[in-house]
């Protein structure tokens, strides 16, 4: 089954082709327009999607070496995300499916992230999945394909948001995750102390907003020169606090739970090398097996939407023609 996936939930216009367990192409056009604002401006995002999604889809088809008539189905992300942005990709997907007379799947963005791991590794349920992105920090128990039991989630900012807000405070460019990761190279992760919140045993919810406040307080103590001279240590210590908090929660989530010893980590923050390294150490220590997609499939992409769409279409979960985008949608409702 040859599926085209379309992703426009935030600031990446992306398309990918997935066929029988294999990613044939993935094209991502990241919107540069938000950089100068230090965060995503929803109105600008939808306009950019409208400009770029068709060429992105065309390139995904070309790179996969397939034509429109070869497609067996279309998958478009239907939520959660920015409503105006989602609508662009969903309308394109809907129009294509209608004209080509093939099924359409309205894919949940987080199920898409989950399928990034399923399609690029040999992970299979039962497993624990941590989805860490700009909008989500959620830990799920996945007993079987298509069933997601929420174990813990952030009560305020997502881990990616903590990276983005932290970078903005330090004066590093958006998106903050890659900026902080780059700035942290050679820095001492123990140079400064930042809080690791909600450390009660068995507590699986997370909180990252106090961390950002603590960074702002620390920066207030320094002159700009001192910040510039200590940037690697500040970035490394801040990154370490986010990574520690996440890894600690995964350790807690696995305790006494029958999940087959399989851990899946996906979402933009799973591209972070320090996170990958510390998660690997945890899994070695616990005797668990770790599945993380290659970095390009951690951040938003169309191939993950195509893979999740193939799963949904294969289960006859076909979207009605009047499907619309939703900004809020929990994965457990699927
Ligand atoms: O999954 P994603 O591309 O989009 C959402 O669904 O939100 O994740 C984007 C988030 C941003 O907050 C970005 O700063 C973060 O993932 N991110 C990273 C890295 N690459 C992206 N965070 C830490 N380290 C990275 N290398
Ligand atoms: Zn995402």
Short mmCIF file of C-alpha atoms and ligand atoms in Angstrom, two decimals:
data_model
loop_
_atom_site.label_atom_id
_atom_site.label_comp_id
_atom_site.label_asym_id
_atom_site.label_seq_id
_atom_site.Cartn_x
_atom_site.Cartn_y
_atom_site.Cartn_z
CA UNK A 1 0.00 0.00 0.00
CA UNK A 2 1.57 3.28 -1.17
CA UNK A 3 0.59 6.19 1.05
CA UNK A 4 1.32 9.92 0.80
CA UNK A 5 1.53 11.64 4.19
CA UNK A 6 1.03 15.37 4.70
CA UNK A 7 2.06 17.22 7.87
CA UNK A 8 1.33 20.90 8.53
CA UNK A 9 0.42 21.01 12.23
CA UNK A 10 3.02 23.60 13.25
CA UNK A 11 5.88 25.26 11.37
CA UNK A 12 7.07 22.44 9.10
CA UNK A 13 5.42 21.87 5.72
CA UNK A 14 6.19 18.21 5.19
CA UNK A 15 5.27 15.28 2.95
CA UNK A 16 6.49 11.72 2.74
CA UNK A 17 5.79 8.46 0.97
CA UNK A 18 5.49 5.19 2.84
CA UNK A 19 5.07 1.79 1.21
CA UNK A 20 4.77 -1.63 2.88
CA UNK A 21 6.88 -0.85 5.94
CA UNK A 22 9.40 1.34 4.15
CA UNK A 23 9.87 5.11 3.93
CA UNK A 24 10.41 5.97 0.25
CA UNK A 25 10.81 9.72 0.69
CA UNK A 26 10.54 12.51 3.21
CA UNK A 27 10.62 16.21 2.37
CA UNK A 28 10.48 18.85 5.11
CA UNK A 29 10.35 22.59 4.50
CA UNK A 30 10.97 24.36 7.81
CA UNK A 31 9.55 27.87 7.94
CA UNK A 32 12.28 30.43 8.54
CA UNK A 33 9.84 33.32 8.96
CA UNK A 34 9.37 32.61 12.71
CA UNK A 35 13.05 32.87 13.62
CA UNK A 36 13.07 36.61 14.13
CA UNK A 37 10.09 36.35 16.51
CA UNK A 38 11.67 33.61 18.63
CA UNK A 39 8.58 31.40 18.32
CA UNK A 40 5.85 30.29 15.91
CA UNK A 41 3.34 32.97 14.78
CA UNK A 42 0.20 30.96 13.83
CA UNK A 43 -1.07 33.31 11.10
CA UNK A 44 2.32 33.40 9.37
CA UNK A 45 2.58 29.62 9.67
CA UNK A 46 -0.67 28.94 7.80
CA UNK A 47 0.27 31.38 5.02
CA UNK A 48 3.65 29.70 4.60
CA UNK A 49 2.02 26.24 4.50
CA UNK A 50 -0.36 27.45 1.76
CA UNK A 51 2.67 28.62 -0.25
CA UNK A 52 4.87 25.56 0.18
CA UNK A 53 2.81 22.40 0.72
CA UNK A 54 2.08 21.66 -2.97
CA UNK A 55 5.75 21.91 -4.07
CA UNK A 56 6.71 19.81 -1.02
CA UNK A 57 4.19 17.10 -1.98
CA UNK A 58 5.44 17.16 -5.58
CA UNK A 59 9.02 16.75 -4.41
CA UNK A 60 8.09 13.85 -2.11
CA UNK A 61 6.45 12.05 -5.05
CA UNK A 62 9.40 12.77 -7.32
CA UNK A 63 12.02 11.60 -4.80
CA UNK A 64 10.06 8.38 -4.24
CA UNK A 65 9.84 7.90 -8.01
CA UNK A 66 6.05 7.54 -7.95
CA UNK A 67 3.16 9.33 -9.64
CA UNK A 68 -0.27 10.36 -8.35
CA UNK A 69 -1.88 7.32 -9.98
CA UNK A 70 0.36 4.99 -7.95
CA UNK A 71 -1.05 6.21 -4.62
CA UNK A 72 -3.37 3.90 -2.68
CA UNK A 73 -4.27 6.41 -0.01
CA UNK A 74 -3.58 9.82 1.49
CA UNK A 75 -2.88 10.60 5.13
CA UNK A 76 -3.05 14.13 6.46
CA UNK A 77 -2.43 15.26 10.01
CA UNK A 78 -5.80 16.39 11.43
CA UNK A 79 -4.66 17.47 14.91
CA UNK A 80 -3.69 18.40 17.50
CA UNK A 81 -1.85 21.55 16.43
CA UNK A 82 -2.41 25.03 15.06
CA UNK A 83 -5.86 25.05 13.52
CA UNK A 84 -5.09 27.30 10.54
CA UNK A 85 -1.96 25.32 9.73
CA UNK A 86 -3.64 21.93 10.06
CA UNK A 87 -6.45 23.03 7.75
CA UNK A 88 -4.02 23.73 4.91
CA UNK A 89 -2.56 20.21 4.86
CA UNK A 90 -5.89 18.54 5.56
CA UNK A 91 -7.64 20.41 2.72
CA UNK A 92 -4.87 19.48 0.28
CA UNK A 93 -5.07 15.84 1.39
CA UNK A 94 -8.84 15.82 1.17
CA UNK A 95 -8.87 17.37 -2.31
CA UNK A 96 -6.25 14.92 -3.59
CA UNK A 97 -8.04 11.89 -2.13
CA UNK A 98 -11.33 13.07 -3.61
CA UNK A 99 -9.92 13.70 -7.08
CA UNK A 100 -7.91 10.45 -7.12
CA UNK A 101 -10.83 8.57 -5.54
CA UNK A 102 -8.66 6.91 -2.88
CA UNK A 103 -9.13 6.72 0.92
CA UNK A 104 -8.10 9.51 3.27
CA UNK A 105 -6.89 9.10 6.86
CA UNK A 106 -7.01 11.99 9.33
CA UNK A 107 -3.93 11.21 11.39
CA UNK A 108 -3.36 12.13 15.04
CA UNK A 109 -0.05 13.99 15.21
CA UNK A 110 1.19 11.96 18.20
CA UNK A 111 0.28 8.66 16.57
CA UNK A 112 2.35 9.96 13.66
CA UNK A 113 5.33 10.52 15.96
CA UNK A 114 4.84 7.03 17.40
CA UNK A 115 4.83 5.53 13.91
CA UNK A 116 8.13 7.27 13.14
CA UNK A 117 9.65 4.67 15.47
CA UNK A 118 7.49 1.80 14.24
CA UNK A 119 8.45 2.46 10.61
CA UNK A 120 12.19 2.97 11.16
CA UNK A 121 12.96 0.41 13.89
CA UNK A 122 11.66 -3.07 14.71
CA UNK A 123 9.73 -1.89 17.79
CA UNK A 124 6.46 -3.68 18.51
CA UNK A 125 3.97 -3.43 21.40
CA UNK A 126 3.73 -3.99 24.28
CA UNK A 127 6.01 -1.05 25.02
CA UNK A 128 6.39 2.26 26.78
CA UNK A 129 6.44 5.32 24.53
CA UNK A 130 7.68 8.75 25.47
CA UNK A 131 6.61 11.48 23.09
CA UNK A 132 8.60 14.65 23.68
CA UNK A 133 8.06 17.60 21.38
CA UNK A 134 7.33 21.33 21.37
CA UNK A 135 3.75 20.77 22.52
CA UNK A 136 3.85 17.41 24.30
CA UNK A 137 5.74 15.51 26.97
CA UNK A 138 3.66 12.38 27.40
CA UNK A 139 4.46 8.84 28.52
CA UNK A 140 2.15 6.09 27.25
CA UNK A 141 1.81 2.39 27.80
CA UNK A 142 1.04 0.87 24.40
CA UNK A 143 -0.32 -2.67 25.01
CA UNK A 144 -1.12 -3.20 21.31
CA UNK A 145 -1.12 -1.20 18.08
CA UNK A 146 -3.73 1.56 18.20
CA UNK A 147 -4.19 1.59 22.00
CA UNK A 148 -2.49 4.27 24.07
CA UNK A 149 -2.80 4.43 27.85
CA UNK A 150 -1.56 7.72 29.26
CA UNK A 151 0.75 7.22 32.25
CA UNK A 152 2.10 10.72 32.73
CA UNK A 153 2.23 14.11 31.07
CA UNK A 154 3.55 17.57 31.66
CA UNK A 155 1.36 19.74 33.83
CA UNK A 156 2.63 22.93 32.19
CA UNK A 157 5.36 23.43 29.55
CA UNK A 158 6.47 20.60 27.26
CA UNK A 159 10.15 19.61 27.24
CA UNK A 160 10.63 21.15 23.77
CA UNK A 161 8.95 24.31 25.00
CA UNK A 162 11.41 24.41 27.90
CA UNK A 163 14.25 24.25 25.36
CA UNK A 164 12.61 26.95 23.21
CA UNK A 165 11.87 29.32 26.10
CA UNK A 166 15.28 28.70 27.65
CA UNK A 167 17.03 29.49 24.36
CA UNK A 168 15.05 32.70 23.99
CA UNK A 169 16.04 33.75 27.52
CA UNK A 170 19.72 33.05 26.84
CA UNK A 171 19.52 34.85 23.49
CA UNK A 172 19.90 31.78 21.28
CA UNK A 173 17.87 31.36 18.05
CA UNK A 174 14.59 29.45 17.60
CA UNK A 175 14.09 26.49 17.63
CA UNK A 176 15.70 26.32 21.03
CA UNK A 177 16.43 22.60 21.25
CA UNK A 178 19.08 22.43 18.53
CA UNK A 179 20.46 25.85 19.62
CA UNK A 180 20.91 24.80 23.23
CA UNK A 181 22.33 21.43 22.19
CA UNK A 182 24.90 23.18 19.99
CA UNK A 183 25.76 25.81 22.62
CA UNK A 184 26.17 23.07 25.26
CA UNK A 185 29.00 21.33 23.40
CA UNK A 186 32.09 21.41 25.64
CA UNK A 187 30.07 22.86 28.55
CA UNK A 188 29.95 21.40 32.06
CA UNK A 189 26.47 19.98 32.76
CA UNK A 190 27.11 20.26 36.52
CA UNK A 191 28.31 23.89 36.44
CA UNK A 192 24.95 25.31 37.51
CA UNK A 193 22.09 23.76 39.38
CA UNK A 194 18.61 23.77 37.86
CA UNK A 195 15.62 22.06 39.51
CA UNK A 196 14.33 18.61 38.55
CA UNK A 197 10.66 18.94 39.47
CA UNK A 198 8.13 16.37 40.78
CA UNK A 199 10.53 13.72 41.99
CA UNK A 200 8.05 11.84 44.19
CA UNK A 201 8.40 8.11 43.67
CA UNK A 202 5.76 6.76 41.28
CA UNK A 203 4.78 10.28 40.16
CA UNK A 204 4.76 10.21 36.35
CA UNK A 205 3.49 13.71 35.57
CA UNK A 206 6.13 16.29 34.77
CA UNK A 207 6.62 20.03 35.10
CA UNK A 208 9.07 22.26 33.25
CA UNK A 209 7.83 25.79 33.92
CA UNK A 210 9.80 26.14 37.18
CA UNK A 211 12.96 25.28 35.29
CA UNK A 212 12.48 28.19 32.93
CA UNK A 213 11.85 30.56 35.89
CA UNK A 214 14.97 29.26 37.58
CA UNK A 215 16.97 29.98 34.42
CA UNK A 216 15.57 33.52 34.23
CA UNK A 217 16.53 34.08 37.91
CA UNK A 218 20.03 32.76 37.28
CA UNK A 219 20.48 34.98 34.20
CA UNK A 220 19.42 38.00 36.30
CA UNK A 221 22.40 37.37 38.57
CA UNK A 222 24.81 37.70 35.64
CA UNK A 223 25.95 40.58 33.45
CA UNK A 224 25.66 40.04 29.68
CA UNK A 225 29.44 39.50 29.53
CA UNK A 226 29.23 36.79 32.18
CA UNK A 227 26.40 35.11 30.28
CA UNK A 228 28.43 35.21 27.06
CA UNK A 229 31.51 33.79 28.79
CA UNK A 230 29.56 30.97 30.47
CA UNK A 231 27.16 30.16 27.66
CA UNK A 232 28.35 26.56 27.17
CA UNK A 233 28.07 25.78 30.90
CA UNK A 234 24.64 27.43 31.19
CA UNK A 235 23.31 25.60 28.11
CA UNK A 236 24.80 22.26 29.20
CA UNK A 237 23.39 22.57 32.76
CA UNK A 238 19.95 23.61 31.52
CA UNK A 239 19.88 20.79 28.94
CA UNK A 240 20.98 18.33 31.63
CA UNK A 241 18.07 19.32 33.88
CA UNK A 242 15.51 18.68 31.11
CA UNK A 243 17.14 15.40 30.09
CA UNK A 244 17.47 14.19 33.70
CA UNK A 245 13.82 14.96 34.40
CA UNK A 246 12.68 12.98 31.34
CA UNK A 247 14.97 10.01 31.93
CA UNK A 248 13.97 9.83 35.60
CA UNK A 249 10.28 9.72 34.62
CA UNK A 250 10.90 6.91 32.13
CA UNK A 251 12.70 4.92 34.83
CA UNK A 252 9.71 5.41 37.15
CA UNK A 253 7.22 4.51 34.41
CA UNK A 254 8.95 1.21 33.77
CA UNK A 255 9.06 0.15 37.43
CA UNK A 256 6.88 -2.89 38.11
CA UNK A 257 5.10 -2.58 34.78
CA UNK A 258 4.81 -5.42 32.30
CA UNK A 259 5.76 -3.66 29.06
CA UNK A 260 8.09 -6.17 27.46
CA UNK A 261 11.15 -4.07 28.37
CA UNK A 262 10.73 -1.99 25.22
CA UNK A 263 11.09 1.81 25.27
CA UNK A 264 10.22 4.03 22.33
CA UNK A 265 11.30 7.70 22.34
CA UNK A 266 9.97 10.04 19.65
CA UNK A 267 9.28 13.73 18.98
CA UNK A 268 11.65 16.62 18.36
CA UNK A 269 13.40 16.38 21.74
CA UNK A 270 14.28 12.72 21.00
CA UNK A 271 16.71 14.17 18.43
CA UNK A 272 18.78 15.52 21.34
CA UNK A 273 22.05 13.59 21.60
CA UNK A 274 22.41 13.99 25.37
CA UNK A 275 18.86 12.65 25.84
CA UNK A 276 19.58 9.72 23.53
CA UNK A 277 22.83 9.00 25.38
CA UNK A 278 21.30 9.09 28.88
CA UNK A 279 18.29 7.06 27.78
CA UNK A 280 20.64 4.46 26.32
CA UNK A 281 22.50 4.26 29.63
CA UNK A 282 19.21 3.86 31.54
CA UNK A 283 18.06 1.09 29.20
CA UNK A 284 21.38 -0.75 29.47
CA UNK A 285 21.20 -0.51 33.25
CA UNK A 286 17.60 -1.79 33.37
CA UNK A 287 18.05 -4.42 30.64
CA UNK A 288 15.48 -2.65 28.44
CA UNK A 289 15.64 -2.29 24.67
CA UNK A 290 15.56 1.24 23.30
CA UNK A 291 13.99 2.25 19.98
CA UNK A 292 14.56 5.80 18.70
CA UNK A 293 14.08 6.84 15.07
CA UNK A 294 16.97 8.47 13.18
CA UNK A 295 17.05 12.17 14.13
CA UNK A 296 15.38 13.36 10.89
CA UNK A 297 12.31 11.28 11.81
CA UNK A 298 12.17 12.54 15.42
CA UNK A 299 11.13 16.04 14.39
CA UNK A 300 7.95 16.63 12.38
CA UNK A 301 7.87 14.94 8.98
CA UNK A 302 5.39 13.61 6.46
CA UNK A 303 6.68 10.03 6.36
CA UNK A 304 5.52 9.42 9.95
CA UNK A 305 2.03 10.65 9.01
CA UNK A 306 2.07 8.34 5.97
CA UNK A 307 3.11 5.37 8.16
CA UNK A 308 0.37 6.07 10.73
CA UNK A 309 -2.07 6.59 7.84
CA UNK A 310 -1.15 3.21 6.35
CA UNK A 311 -1.96 1.64 9.73
CA UNK A 312 -5.30 3.50 9.99
CA UNK A 313 -6.36 2.84 6.38
CA UNK A 314 -5.36 -0.82 6.84
CA UNK A 315 -7.85 -0.92 9.73
CA UNK A 316 -10.55 0.74 7.64
CA UNK A 317 -10.37 3.93 9.69
CA UNK A 318 -11.20 6.11 6.69
CA UNK A 319 -11.92 9.78 7.28
CA UNK A 320 -15.34 11.09 6.19
CA UNK A 321 -15.28 13.85 3.56
CA UNK A 322 -16.45 16.39 6.12
CA UNK A 323 -13.53 15.68 8.46
CA UNK A 324 -12.13 18.87 9.93
CA UNK A 325 -8.99 19.76 11.84
CA UNK A 326 -8.93 19.90 15.65
CA UNK A 327 -6.49 21.86 17.76
CA UNK A 328 -6.98 19.66 20.84
CA UNK A 329 -7.30 15.89 20.64
CA UNK A 330 -6.01 13.33 23.11
CA UNK A 331 -4.39 10.16 21.83
CA UNK A 332 -6.42 7.97 24.21
CA UNK A 333 -9.59 8.99 22.29
CA UNK A 334 -8.42 7.18 19.16
O1 LIG B 1 8.17 17.09 17.13
P1 LIG B 1 8.52 18.48 16.75
O2 LIG B 1 9.30 18.69 15.48
O3 LIG B 1 7.25 19.39 16.64
C1 LIG B 1 6.20 19.33 17.57
O4 LIG B 1 5.34 18.43 17.44
O5 LIG B 1 6.24 20.20 18.48
O6 LIG B 1 9.33 19.08 17.99
C2 LIG B 1 9.79 20.39 17.99
C3 LIG B 1 10.44 20.64 19.33
C4 LIG B 1 10.93 22.07 19.52
O7 LIG B 1 10.54 22.50 20.80
C5 LIG B 1 12.43 21.94 19.39
O8 LIG B 1 13.13 22.92 20.14
C6 LIG B 1 12.67 20.55 19.92
O9 LIG B 1 11.59 19.78 19.48
N1 LIG B 1 13.90 19.97 19.39
C7 LIG B 1 14.95 19.64 20.15
C8 LIG B 1 15.97 19.21 19.26
N2 LIG B 1 15.48 19.28 17.98
C9 LIG B 1 14.21 19.75 18.09
N3 LIG B 1 15.12 19.68 21.48
C10 LIG B 1 16.31 19.30 21.96
N4 LIG B 1 17.35 18.91 21.18
C11 LIG B 1 17.22 18.84 19.84
N5 LIG B 1 18.23 18.45 19.08
ZN1 LIG B 2 5.48 16.96 16.33
#
